[in-house]
Structures are given as structure tokens and as C-alpha cells.
CSV table of C-alpha atoms and ligand atoms in Angstrom, one decimal:
chain,number,residue,atom,x,y,z
A,1,UNK,CA,3.8,-9.2,1.6
A,2,UNK,CA,2.5,-6.2,-0.3
A,3,UNK,CA,0.1,-6.9,-3.0
A,4,UNK,CA,-2.1,-4.7,-5.4
A,5,UNK,CA,-5.4,-5.3,-7.2
A,6,UNK,CA,-6.4,-2.7,-9.2
A,7,UNK,CA,-10.0,-3.9,-10.1
A,8,UNK,CA,-10.5,-5.8,-6.8
A,9,UNK,CA,-11.4,-9.3,-8.6
A,10,UNK,CA,-8.3,-11.3,-7.9
A,11,UNK,CA,-8.3,-11.4,-3.8
A,12,UNK,CA,-9.2,-15.1,-3.9
A,13,UNK,CA,-6.4,-16.2,-6.4
A,14,UNK,CA,-3.8,-14.2,-4.8
A,15,UNK,CA,-4.6,-15.5,-1.4
A,16,UNK,CA,-4.1,-19.2,-3.0
A,17,UNK,CA,-0.5,-18.4,-3.6
A,18,UNK,CA,-0.1,-17.5,0.3
A,19,UNK,CA,-2.4,-20.6,1.2
A,20,UNK,CA,0.3,-22.7,-1.0
A,21,UNK,CA,3.0,-21.1,0.7
A,22,UNK,CA,1.7,-22.0,4.0
A,23,UNK,CA,1.1,-25.8,3.1
A,24,UNK,CA,5.1,-25.6,2.5
A,25,UNK,CA,5.7,-24.2,5.8
A,26,UNK,CA,6.4,-20.7,4.6
A,27,UNK,CA,4.2,-17.9,6.6
A,28,UNK,CA,3.7,-14.8,4.8
A,29,UNK,CA,1.0,-12.4,5.7
A,30,UNK,CA,-0.9,-10.7,2.8
A,31,UNK,CA,-1.1,-6.8,2.6
A,32,UNK,CA,-3.7,-5.7,-0.1
A,33,UNK,CA,-2.2,-2.3,-1.0
A,34,UNK,CA,-3.6,0.5,-2.8
A,35,UNK,CA,-2.5,4.1,-3.2
A,36,UNK,CA,-4.6,7.5,-3.5
A,37,UNK,CA,-3.2,7.8,-6.8
A,38,UNK,CA,-4.9,4.1,-7.8
A,39,UNK,CA,-8.1,4.7,-6.2
A,40,UNK,CA,-8.6,8.0,-8.3
A,41,UNK,CA,-7.5,6.5,-11.5
A,42,UNK,CA,-9.7,3.4,-11.1
A,43,UNK,CA,-12.5,5.5,-9.2
A,44,UNK,CA,-12.5,3.3,-6.1
A,45,UNK,CA,-12.4,3.7,-2.7
A,46,UNK,CA,-10.4,2.4,0.6
A,47,UNK,CA,-13.6,0.3,1.5
A,48,UNK,CA,-13.7,-1.3,-1.7
A,49,UNK,CA,-9.9,-2.8,-0.6
A,50,UNK,CA,-11.4,-3.6,2.8
A,51,UNK,CA,-14.4,-5.5,1.5
A,52,UNK,CA,-12.1,-7.1,-1.2
A,53,UNK,CA,-9.4,-8.5,1.6
A,54,UNK,CA,-12.7,-9.3,4.0
A,55,UNK,CA,-14.2,-11.3,1.7
A,56,UNK,CA,-11.4,-13.4,-0.1
A,57,UNK,CA,-10.1,-14.4,3.4
A,58,UNK,CA,-13.6,-15.6,4.5
A,59,UNK,CA,-14.2,-17.7,1.6
A,60,UNK,CA,-10.7,-19.1,1.5
A,61,UNK,CA,-11.2,-19.8,5.7
A,62,UNK,CA,-7.7,-17.7,5.7
A,63,UNK,CA,-7.4,-17.3,9.7
A,64,UNK,CA,-4.2,-15.7,10.0
A,65,UNK,CA,-3.4,-12.0,9.7
A,66,UNK,CA,-4.0,-10.0,6.6
A,67,UNK,CA,-3.9,-6.3,6.2
A,68,UNK,CA,-5.1,-3.5,4.1
A,69,UNK,CA,-2.6,-0.7,3.4
A,70,UNK,CA,-3.1,2.8,2.8
A,71,UNK,CA,-0.3,2.9,0.5
A,72,UNK,CA,1.6,6.1,0.1
A,73,UNK,CA,-0.5,8.6,2.1
A,74,UNK,CA,0.1,11.8,3.2
A,75,UNK,CA,-1.6,14.4,5.6
A,76,UNK,CA,-3.8,15.8,2.7
A,77,UNK,CA,-5.4,12.3,1.9
A,78,UNK,CA,-4.8,10.1,5.0
A,79,UNK,CA,-8.5,11.1,6.6
A,80,UNK,CA,-10.3,8.8,4.0
A,81,UNK,CA,-8.0,5.6,4.6
A,82,UNK,CA,-8.6,5.8,8.5
A,83,UNK,CA,-11.6,3.7,8.6
A,84,UNK,CA,-10.9,0.8,6.3
A,85,UNK,CA,-6.9,0.7,6.7
A,86,UNK,CA,-5.1,-1.1,9.4
A,87,UNK,CA,-1.6,-0.4,7.6
A,88,UNK,CA,-0.4,3.0,6.8
A,89,UNK,CA,2.4,3.8,4.4
A,90,UNK,CA,3.3,7.3,4.9
A,91,UNK,CA,4.9,8.8,2.5
A,92,UNK,CA,7.2,11.3,3.3
A,93,UNK,CA,9.6,11.7,0.5
A,94,UNK,CA,8.4,15.0,-1.0
A,95,UNK,CA,9.6,16.6,2.2
A,96,UNK,CA,13.2,15.5,2.0
A,97,UNK,CA,15.7,18.4,1.5
A,98,UNK,CA,13.1,21.0,3.0
A,99,UNK,CA,15.0,23.0,5.4
A,100,UNK,CA,14.3,22.4,8.9
A,101,UNK,CA,14.1,25.2,12.1
A,102,UNK,CA,17.4,25.6,13.5
A,103,UNK,CA,16.5,24.4,16.8
A,104,UNK,CA,15.3,21.2,15.5
A,105,UNK,CA,18.7,21.0,14.0
A,106,UNK,CA,20.3,21.6,17.2
A,107,UNK,CA,18.1,19.0,19.1
A,108,UNK,CA,19.0,16.4,16.6
A,109,UNK,CA,22.7,17.3,16.7
A,110,UNK,CA,22.9,17.2,20.7
A,111,UNK,CA,20.8,13.8,20.8
A,112,UNK,CA,23.1,11.7,18.5
A,113,UNK,CA,26.3,13.5,19.4
A,114,UNK,CA,27.4,10.2,21.3
A,115,UNK,CA,27.6,8.5,17.8
A,116,UNK,CA,30.2,10.9,16.6
A,117,UNK,CA,33.6,9.2,15.8
A,118,UNK,CA,34.1,5.6,14.5
A,119,UNK,CA,30.6,4.2,14.7
A,120,UNK,CA,30.5,0.2,14.5
A,121,UNK,CA,27.5,-2.0,13.6
A,122,UNK,CA,27.4,-5.3,14.4
A,123,UNK,CA,27.9,-7.7,11.3
A,124,UNK,CA,29.4,-4.6,9.3
A,125,UNK,CA,32.8,-4.9,8.8
A,126,UNK,CA,34.1,-1.3,8.1
A,127,UNK,CA,33.1,1.3,10.8
A,128,UNK,CA,31.3,4.3,9.9
A,129,UNK,CA,32.8,7.8,10.4
A,130,UNK,CA,30.5,10.1,11.6
A,131,UNK,CA,31.2,13.6,12.2
A,132,UNK,CA,29.2,16.8,13.3
A,133,UNK,CA,29.1,17.6,9.5
A,134,UNK,CA,27.6,14.0,8.8
A,135,UNK,CA,25.1,14.6,11.4
A,136,UNK,CA,24.1,18.0,10.4
A,137,UNK,CA,23.9,17.1,6.5
A,138,UNK,CA,21.6,14.2,7.8
A,139,UNK,CA,19.3,16.8,9.6
A,140,UNK,CA,19.3,19.0,6.9
A,141,UNK,CA,18.0,16.2,4.4
A,142,UNK,CA,15.6,14.1,6.5
A,143,UNK,CA,14.3,16.1,9.4
A,144,UNK,CA,11.3,17.7,8.1
A,145,UNK,CA,10.1,14.5,6.6
A,146,UNK,CA,10.7,12.8,9.7
A,147,UNK,CA,8.7,15.5,11.5
A,148,UNK,CA,5.9,15.2,8.8
A,149,UNK,CA,6.1,11.4,9.4
A,150,UNK,CA,5.3,12.0,13.3
A,151,UNK,CA,2.5,14.5,12.2
A,152,UNK,CA,0.8,11.7,9.8
A,153,UNK,CA,1.4,9.1,12.7
A,154,UNK,CA,-0.5,11.4,15.0
A,155,UNK,CA,-3.1,11.8,12.8
A,156,UNK,CA,-4.1,8.4,12.4
A,157,UNK,CA,-3.0,7.3,16.1
A,158,UNK,CA,-5.7,9.9,17.4
A,159,UNK,CA,-8.5,8.6,15.0
A,160,UNK,CA,-7.5,4.7,15.3
A,161,UNK,CA,-6.2,4.4,18.7
A,162,UNK,CA,-2.7,3.2,19.9
A,163,UNK,CA,-1.3,0.0,18.7
A,164,UNK,CA,-4.0,-0.4,16.3
A,165,UNK,CA,-2.8,-0.2,13.1
A,166,UNK,CA,0.8,-0.9,11.5
A,167,UNK,CA,2.8,2.0,10.4
A,168,UNK,CA,5.3,2.0,7.4
A,169,UNK,CA,7.6,5.2,6.6
A,170,UNK,CA,8.4,5.2,3.0
A,171,UNK,CA,11.3,7.4,1.1
A,172,UNK,CA,11.7,5.3,-1.8
A,173,UNK,CA,10.0,7.5,-4.5
A,174,UNK,CA,12.9,9.8,-4.8
A,175,UNK,CA,15.9,9.6,-7.3
A,176,UNK,CA,18.5,9.5,-4.5
A,177,UNK,CA,19.3,6.5,-2.5
A,178,UNK,CA,19.3,6.9,1.3
A,179,UNK,CA,22.6,5.1,2.8
A,180,UNK,CA,22.2,2.6,5.6
A,181,UNK,CA,23.9,5.2,8.0
A,182,UNK,CA,21.3,7.9,6.9
A,183,UNK,CA,18.9,5.0,7.8
A,184,UNK,CA,20.2,4.5,10.9
A,185,UNK,CA,19.9,8.2,12.3
A,186,UNK,CA,16.4,8.3,10.1
A,187,UNK,CA,15.1,5.7,12.8
A,188,UNK,CA,16.5,7.4,15.6
A,189,UNK,CA,15.1,10.6,14.6
A,190,UNK,CA,11.6,8.8,14.0
A,191,UNK,CA,11.8,7.1,17.4
A,192,UNK,CA,12.0,10.7,18.8
A,193,UNK,CA,9.1,11.7,16.9
A,194,UNK,CA,7.3,8.9,18.9
A,195,UNK,CA,6.4,7.2,15.4
A,196,UNK,CA,6.0,3.5,16.1
A,197,UNK,CA,6.9,2.2,12.8
A,198,UNK,CA,7.0,-1.4,11.7
A,199,UNK,CA,8.6,-1.3,8.7
A,200,UNK,CA,10.9,1.1,6.5
A,201,UNK,CA,11.1,1.6,2.9
A,202,UNK,CA,14.2,3.4,1.9
A,203,UNK,CA,15.1,4.2,-1.6
A,204,UNK,CA,17.6,1.8,-2.8
A,205,UNK,CA,20.4,2.1,-5.2
A,206,UNK,CA,19.4,1.3,-9.0
A,207,UNK,CA,16.0,1.7,-11.0
A,208,UNK,CA,12.7,-0.2,-9.6
A,209,UNK,CA,10.7,0.0,-12.7
A,210,UNK,CA,7.3,-0.9,-12.4
A,211,UNK,CA,6.7,-4.5,-13.6
A,212,UNK,CA,9.9,-5.3,-15.1
A,213,UNK,CA,13.7,-6.3,-13.9
A,214,UNK,CA,15.8,-4.3,-11.6
A,215,UNK,CA,18.4,-2.0,-13.4
A,216,UNK,CA,21.7,-1.5,-11.6
A,217,UNK,CA,24.4,-3.0,-9.9
A,218,UNK,CA,23.3,-6.0,-8.4
A,219,UNK,CA,26.4,-6.4,-6.0
A,220,UNK,CA,26.2,-2.9,-4.6
A,221,UNK,CA,22.4,-3.3,-4.1
A,222,UNK,CA,23.3,-6.7,-2.2
A,223,UNK,CA,25.8,-4.9,0.1
A,224,UNK,CA,23.3,-1.9,0.9
A,225,UNK,CA,20.6,-4.4,1.5
A,226,UNK,CA,22.2,-6.5,3.8
A,227,UNK,CA,23.8,-3.2,5.5
A,228,UNK,CA,20.3,-2.0,5.9
A,229,UNK,CA,19.1,-5.0,7.7
A,230,UNK,CA,22.3,-5.0,10.2
A,231,UNK,CA,21.6,-1.1,10.6
A,232,UNK,CA,17.9,-2.1,11.6
A,233,UNK,CA,19.2,-4.7,13.9
A,234,UNK,CA,21.5,-2.0,15.5
A,235,UNK,CA,18.8,0.6,15.6
A,236,UNK,CA,16.4,-1.5,17.3
A,237,UNK,CA,18.8,-2.2,20.3
A,238,UNK,CA,19.8,1.5,20.2
A,239,UNK,CA,16.6,3.3,20.1
A,240,UNK,CA,14.1,1.0,21.7
A,241,UNK,CA,12.3,0.2,18.3
A,242,UNK,CA,9.4,-2.2,17.6
A,243,UNK,CA,11.2,-5.6,17.7
A,244,UNK,CA,9.5,-6.8,14.6
A,245,UNK,CA,10.9,-3.6,12.8
A,246,UNK,CA,11.5,-5.0,9.2
A,247,UNK,CA,13.3,-3.6,6.1
A,248,UNK,CA,10.4,-2.6,3.2
A,249,UNK,CA,11.3,-3.2,-0.3
A,250,UNK,CA,9.1,-1.2,-2.6
A,251,UNK,CA,9.8,-3.7,-5.5
A,252,UNK,CA,7.9,-2.3,-8.2
A,253,UNK,CA,7.4,-6.1,-9.0
A,254,UNK,CA,9.5,-8.5,-10.9
A,255,UNK,CA,12.9,-7.6,-9.6
A,256,UNK,CA,13.9,-11.1,-10.5
A,257,UNK,CA,17.8,-10.7,-10.7
A,258,UNK,CA,17.9,-9.4,-7.1
A,259,UNK,CA,15.5,-11.8,-5.4
A,260,UNK,CA,18.2,-14.4,-5.3
A,261,UNK,CA,20.2,-12.1,-3.3
A,262,UNK,CA,17.6,-10.7,-0.9
A,263,UNK,CA,16.6,-14.2,-0.7
A,264,UNK,CA,20.1,-15.3,0.5
A,265,UNK,CA,20.6,-12.3,3.0
A,266,UNK,CA,17.2,-12.8,4.9
A,267,UNK,CA,18.1,-16.2,5.3
A,268,UNK,CA,21.8,-15.7,6.3
A,269,UNK,CA,20.6,-13.4,9.0
A,270,UNK,CA,17.2,-15.3,9.7
A,271,UNK,CA,15.1,-11.9,9.0
A,272,UNK,CA,11.8,-11.1,7.4
A,273,UNK,CA,11.1,-8.5,5.0
A,274,UNK,CA,8.4,-6.8,3.9
A,275,UNK,CA,8.0,-7.1,0.0
A,276,UNK,CA,5.9,-4.8,-1.7
A,277,UNK,CA,4.7,-5.6,-5.1
A,278,UNK,CA,3.1,-3.2,-7.6
A,279,UNK,CA,-0.5,-3.7,-9.1
A,280,UNK,CA,1.0,-6.0,-11.6
A,281,UNK,CA,-1.7,-8.5,-11.1
A,282,UNK,CA,-3.9,-6.3,-13.6
A,283,UNK,CA,-1.0,-7.2,-16.2
A,284,UNK,CA,-1.9,-11.1,-15.2
A,285,UNK,CA,-5.6,-10.1,-16.2
A,286,UNK,CA,-4.5,-8.8,-19.5
A,287,UNK,CA,-2.3,-11.9,-20.2
A,288,UNK,CA,-5.5,-14.2,-19.2
A,289,UNK,CA,-7.7,-12.1,-21.6
A,290,UNK,CA,-5.0,-12.6,-24.3
A,291,UNK,CA,-5.0,-16.0,-23.5
A,292,UNK,CA,-8.7,-16.6,-23.7
A,293,UNK,CA,-8.9,-15.4,-27.4
A,294,UNK,CA,-11.9,-14.1,-29.3
A,295,UNK,CA,-13.7,-10.8,-27.6
A,296,UNK,CA,-11.2,-11.0,-24.8
A,297,UNK,CA,-8.3,-11.0,-27.0
A,298,UNK,CA,-10.0,-8.1,-28.4
A,299,UNK,CA,-10.1,-6.2,-25.3
A,300,UNK,CA,-6.3,-6.7,-24.5
A,301,UNK,CA,-5.6,-5.5,-28.0
A,302,UNK,CA,-7.8,-2.5,-27.5
A,303,UNK,CA,-6.2,-1.8,-24.4
A,304,UNK,CA,-2.8,-1.8,-26.1
A,305,UNK,CA,-3.6,0.4,-29.0
A,306,UNK,CA,-5.2,2.9,-26.7
A,307,UNK,CA,-2.4,3.2,-24.3
A,308,UNK,CA,-0.1,3.2,-27.4
A,309,UNK,CA,-1.8,6.5,-28.6
A,310,UNK,CA,-2.0,8.0,-25.0
A,311,UNK,CA,1.2,7.0,-23.8
A,312,UNK,CA,2.8,10.4,-22.9
A,313,UNK,CA,-0.2,11.1,-20.9
A,314,UNK,CA,-0.3,7.6,-19.0
A,315,UNK,CA,3.6,7.7,-18.3
A,316,UNK,CA,3.7,11.2,-17.0
A,317,UNK,CA,2.8,10.4,-13.6
A,318,UNK,CA,5.0,7.4,-13.5
A,319,UNK,CA,8.1,9.3,-14.9
A,320,UNK,CA,10.5,8.3,-12.0
A,321,UNK,CA,9.4,4.5,-12.0
A,322,UNK,CA,9.1,3.3,-15.8
A,323,UNK,CA,11.9,3.5,-18.8
A,324,UNK,CA,10.0,3.1,-21.8
A,325,UNK,CA,11.7,3.3,-25.3
A,326,UNK,CA,9.0,4.1,-27.8
A,327,UNK,CA,11.0,2.8,-30.5
A,328,UNK,CA,10.7,-0.9,-29.0
A,329,UNK,CA,6.8,-0.4,-28.8
A,330,UNK,CA,5.0,-2.2,-31.2
A,331,UNK,CA,2.7,-0.4,-33.9
A,332,UNK,CA,-1.4,-1.0,-32.7
A,333,UNK,CA,-1.6,-2.2,-36.3
A,334,UNK,CA,0.8,-4.9,-35.9
A,335,UNK,CA,-0.4,-6.2,-32.5
A,336,UNK,CA,-4.1,-6.2,-33.9
A,337,UNK,CA,-2.8,-9.3,-36.0
A,338,UNK,CA,-1.3,-11.1,-33.0
A,339,UNK,CA,-2.4,-14.7,-31.7
A,340,UNK,CA,-3.1,-15.3,-28.0
A,341,UNK,CA,0.4,-16.8,-27.8
A,342,UNK,CA,2.0,-14.0,-29.2
A,343,UNK,CA,0.5,-11.3,-27.0
A,344,UNK,CA,0.6,-13.3,-24.0
A,345,UNK,CA,4.2,-14.4,-24.2
A,346,UNK,CA,5.1,-10.5,-25.3
A,347,UNK,CA,3.5,-9.4,-22.0
A,348,UNK,CA,4.1,-12.2,-19.6
A,349,UNK,CA,7.5,-11.6,-17.6
A,350,UNK,CA,9.6,-14.6,-18.6
A,351,UNK,CA,13.1,-12.9,-19.0
A,352,UNK,CA,14.9,-14.4,-22.3
A,353,UNK,CA,11.6,-15.3,-23.8
A,354,UNK,CA,12.0,-14.3,-27.5
A,355,UNK,CA,8.5,-12.7,-27.5
A,356,UNK,CA,8.9,-11.0,-24.1
A,357,UNK,CA,8.6,-7.1,-24.5
A,358,UNK,CA,9.5,-4.8,-21.5
A,359,UNK,CA,8.4,-1.7,-23.1
A,360,UNK,CA,5.0,-3.0,-24.0
A,361,UNK,CA,4.7,-4.7,-20.4
A,362,UNK,CA,5.6,-1.3,-18.7
A,363,UNK,CA,3.2,0.6,-21.0
A,364,UNK,CA,0.3,-1.8,-20.4
A,365,UNK,CA,1.3,-1.4,-16.6
A,366,UNK,CA,0.7,2.0,-16.7
A,367,UNK,CA,-2.5,1.9,-19.0
A,368,UNK,CA,-5.1,0.3,-16.5
A,369,UNK,CA,-6.6,3.9,-16.6
A,370,UNK,CA,-7.6,2.6,-20.2
A,371,UNK,CA,-9.1,-0.6,-18.9
A,372,UNK,CA,-10.9,1.7,-16.1
A,373,UNK,CA,-12.7,3.5,-18.9
A,374,UNK,CA,-13.9,0.3,-20.3
A,375,UNK,CA,-15.7,0.2,-17.2
A,376,UNK,CA,-18.0,-2.7,-17.4
A,377,UNK,CA,-16.6,-4.3,-20.7
A,378,UNK,CA,-13.4,-4.8,-18.9
A,379,UNK,CA,-14.9,-6.2,-15.8
A,380,UNK,CA,-17.4,-8.5,-17.7
A,381,UNK,CA,-14.5,-10.0,-19.8
A,382,UNK,CA,-12.2,-10.7,-16.7
A,383,UNK,CA,-15.4,-12.3,-14.8
A,384,UNK,CA,-16.4,-14.3,-17.6
A,385,UNK,CA,-12.6,-15.7,-17.8
A,386,UNK,CA,-12.3,-15.9,-14.2
A,387,UNK,CA,-10.3,-19.4,-14.0
A,388,UNK,CA,-8.1,-18.7,-16.8
A,389,UNK,CA,-7.2,-15.2,-15.5
A,390,UNK,CA,-7.1,-16.4,-11.7
A,391,UNK,CA,-4.4,-19.1,-12.7
A,392,UNK,CA,-2.0,-16.7,-14.2
A,393,UNK,CA,-2.5,-14.4,-11.2
A,394,UNK,CA,-1.9,-17.4,-8.7
A,395,UNK,CA,1.2,-18.5,-11.0
A,396,UNK,CA,2.6,-15.1,-11.4
A,397,UNK,CA,2.7,-14.3,-7.5
A,398,UNK,CA,3.6,-17.8,-6.1
A,399,UNK,CA,6.0,-19.1,-9.0
A,400,UNK,CA,7.8,-15.9,-10.0
A,401,UNK,CA,7.9,-14.1,-6.7
A,402,UNK,CA,6.9,-15.9,-3.4
A,403,UNK,CA,9.1,-19.1,-4.5
A,404,UNK,CA,12.2,-17.0,-5.4
A,405,UNK,CA,12.3,-14.9,-2.3
A,406,UNK,CA,10.7,-17.0,0.6
A,407,UNK,CA,11.1,-20.2,-0.2
A,408,UNK,CA,15.0,-20.4,-1.4
B,1,LIG,ZN1,6.9,3.1,-3.0
């Protein structure tokens, strides 16, 4: 399970959620993830995440595996992650749709020619119809991205050594979902590129906005999710892939309406998944500050009001993963009069709570840049209220995420 921690103070509280799951027999490997974009905005380095993960696991006497994920990296920024990370999310979304050289397409077509016709995948009732045109289209869309994944993988492998890291291939930050059958051939081509990937993150049907619920057709998602899992099983056999290969869901956190479907399907097929949450742990920090009242509540309100003034700037880099309706955002003048409870209840994601405001929540989510600008003032407020803040972090991760997906 991927967890983010923008400001690096919540590791022990996050880990407590995994310990709690373990006492109930559910084994989940924590993966601390942070992208290059986050590092740049918060002014941190991959080594900081490594230090946090090592310290949290040492203090808590966590004896099991854990990882530090270089999240959404590419060949232009992977270098600085090499030393500190042992999990790499290779983001090749930008290369989807680029034109591949004709000879690469020929190789692809001849390699997969044997799947032309009616392709049956065990567990999926209807066979897929595969024509040369289908293969041609898949090659046209994905081949350059797959080759890029190969290039990044080789860079990492040459520096870290064979089998010394976990690789994920991600194509989720695009608008068009990949179909299960596209996923099948993508995995086949990745194996030809000698990418030893352990998880794969496609773009699923629907919107996965940051920190709020899924928007889309839940039944269509469930069907696609189940077919992806079955296609992965089939691909493991066909292409001799890593037996531990898992589907990865870059959830953006808080996809409560699809969690029950995911829980049902992984249980039905006895499969694991990699669930990547976004940096919503930082929203728990703001909730905790609001609850603390006084100066801390003032900081929470200050973050909101500055984020409100600069919303266009802050939202721009996240346009594809947020949907904020400005009309639903309360005016900072109104928020300045709010009580601790009113602020915390507006931000905390309890669907159906009369105060919950998904627009405010998304705005604060992208507003971590503002908190970073508060610098020590922000960090000290979080540290001064460590127990209260940590309780929010723990409860959110355990009660609202882990319990709903892995303990059903
Ligand atoms: Zn992602």
C-alpha cells in the first residue's frame, strides 16, 4: 500500500495502521511514495523519505518489508532517486500515442500474431476478438511508452543491480483508460523489453480525483478491475512474468464507493493489489490543527485563505486529477469565523456529513505548497499537536482505507 507524507512527520502514525492490520492477521507492506513534483514543491529530497521510513520502522520495531517509492519518475529525473529508493514507479504516460518506428511495429505484430482470432482469457466469459488491426492499434498507442519503460528500467538496473528493487509501470495519468486486452499486450511487450515489473498501474474508467470519492460508473469499473486481474494472471502464464505481479490502483485516496468492489474482487480471486494513496495524510495534519484550536486553527484557516486566493495557480498542475467548483468554495472571510469542529468536519471525508465540502477538501489538498511556505511555523504547529494530528492520520488510514479494502 502506497502512502504519502508530504512533510515527513507522520511515518510512525502511518505505520501504526499497518501494525493494527497485522494484529488482525492482515499483512500489508507499507510503501512511502513521493513524486518529483512533491519534492520540488516541499523542497525535500528522496533521502528524506528514506530517513523517515527507516526511522519510523526502527522506532516501531517493524520487522517486515517496507519500501521507498520514487513515484512517477522518468528518465530525466530518476537519477536523484537511485540511492534512496527501492521501489520505482516508471511513468511513461507522456509517451502514449507517440509514433513508433516501423520495424518495432513489425516485431510487435509478429511476436503476438499467435493471439489473432478469438482470444479466451480464463475467467472471462466472452473471448476477445483480436485482429491484425487490433494489434496494430495497440502497438501504435503504446510501443514508444513501453520502450521508454525499458530505458528507465535499464538505467535503474545498471545503477542498483539486478533484482534489487521493485519496478512499477504506470500509465494512469492520461485521459483515456486502457482496456484489459490492451493491458495484456502491454505486459507482453514489457516482457520483451526485459522490464521485470512487479506492479502495473493502468488508467481505469472514471475520474480519480485527489482525496475525494470516485466519479463514474461503479459497475463498469468493477468489471474492468476484475478483467484486469484475470488478464494479469493469464499474462503471467503466457509471458512468464513475475509471479507476484499485481495490479496497482493509483487511487488518489478516498475512493470509498469502489473500495467494496475492489475488496470483493481481490477476495474472490485471492489476489493482492498495490493500492497507492495520494498525499492525503497532509489533510489529516490540517484537520488535526483545526481540532487543536487557537493558533493551530488559525494556521489551518490561513492555509485555506491563501490557497483560495491562489487557487488557479495551485490547481493548474493537478488539472487532470481534481474537479473543483469555485462556487462551492466558502469565502475565506466566512471560514475565519469557523469553529474547530466546523473546519474539521468540512475537511474530513465523511460522505453525507452535512459539513463535508469536497471542493474545499480538494483545494486544501493541492494547497500543500502554501503550508510549505509557512515553513517552520507549520511544522512546529504539527509537532506541538503531534498526538492529536497523529490520531487523525492513523484513524484515516486504518478505518477509512485499510479496513474497507483489506479487512472485508
Ligand atoms: Zn499515479
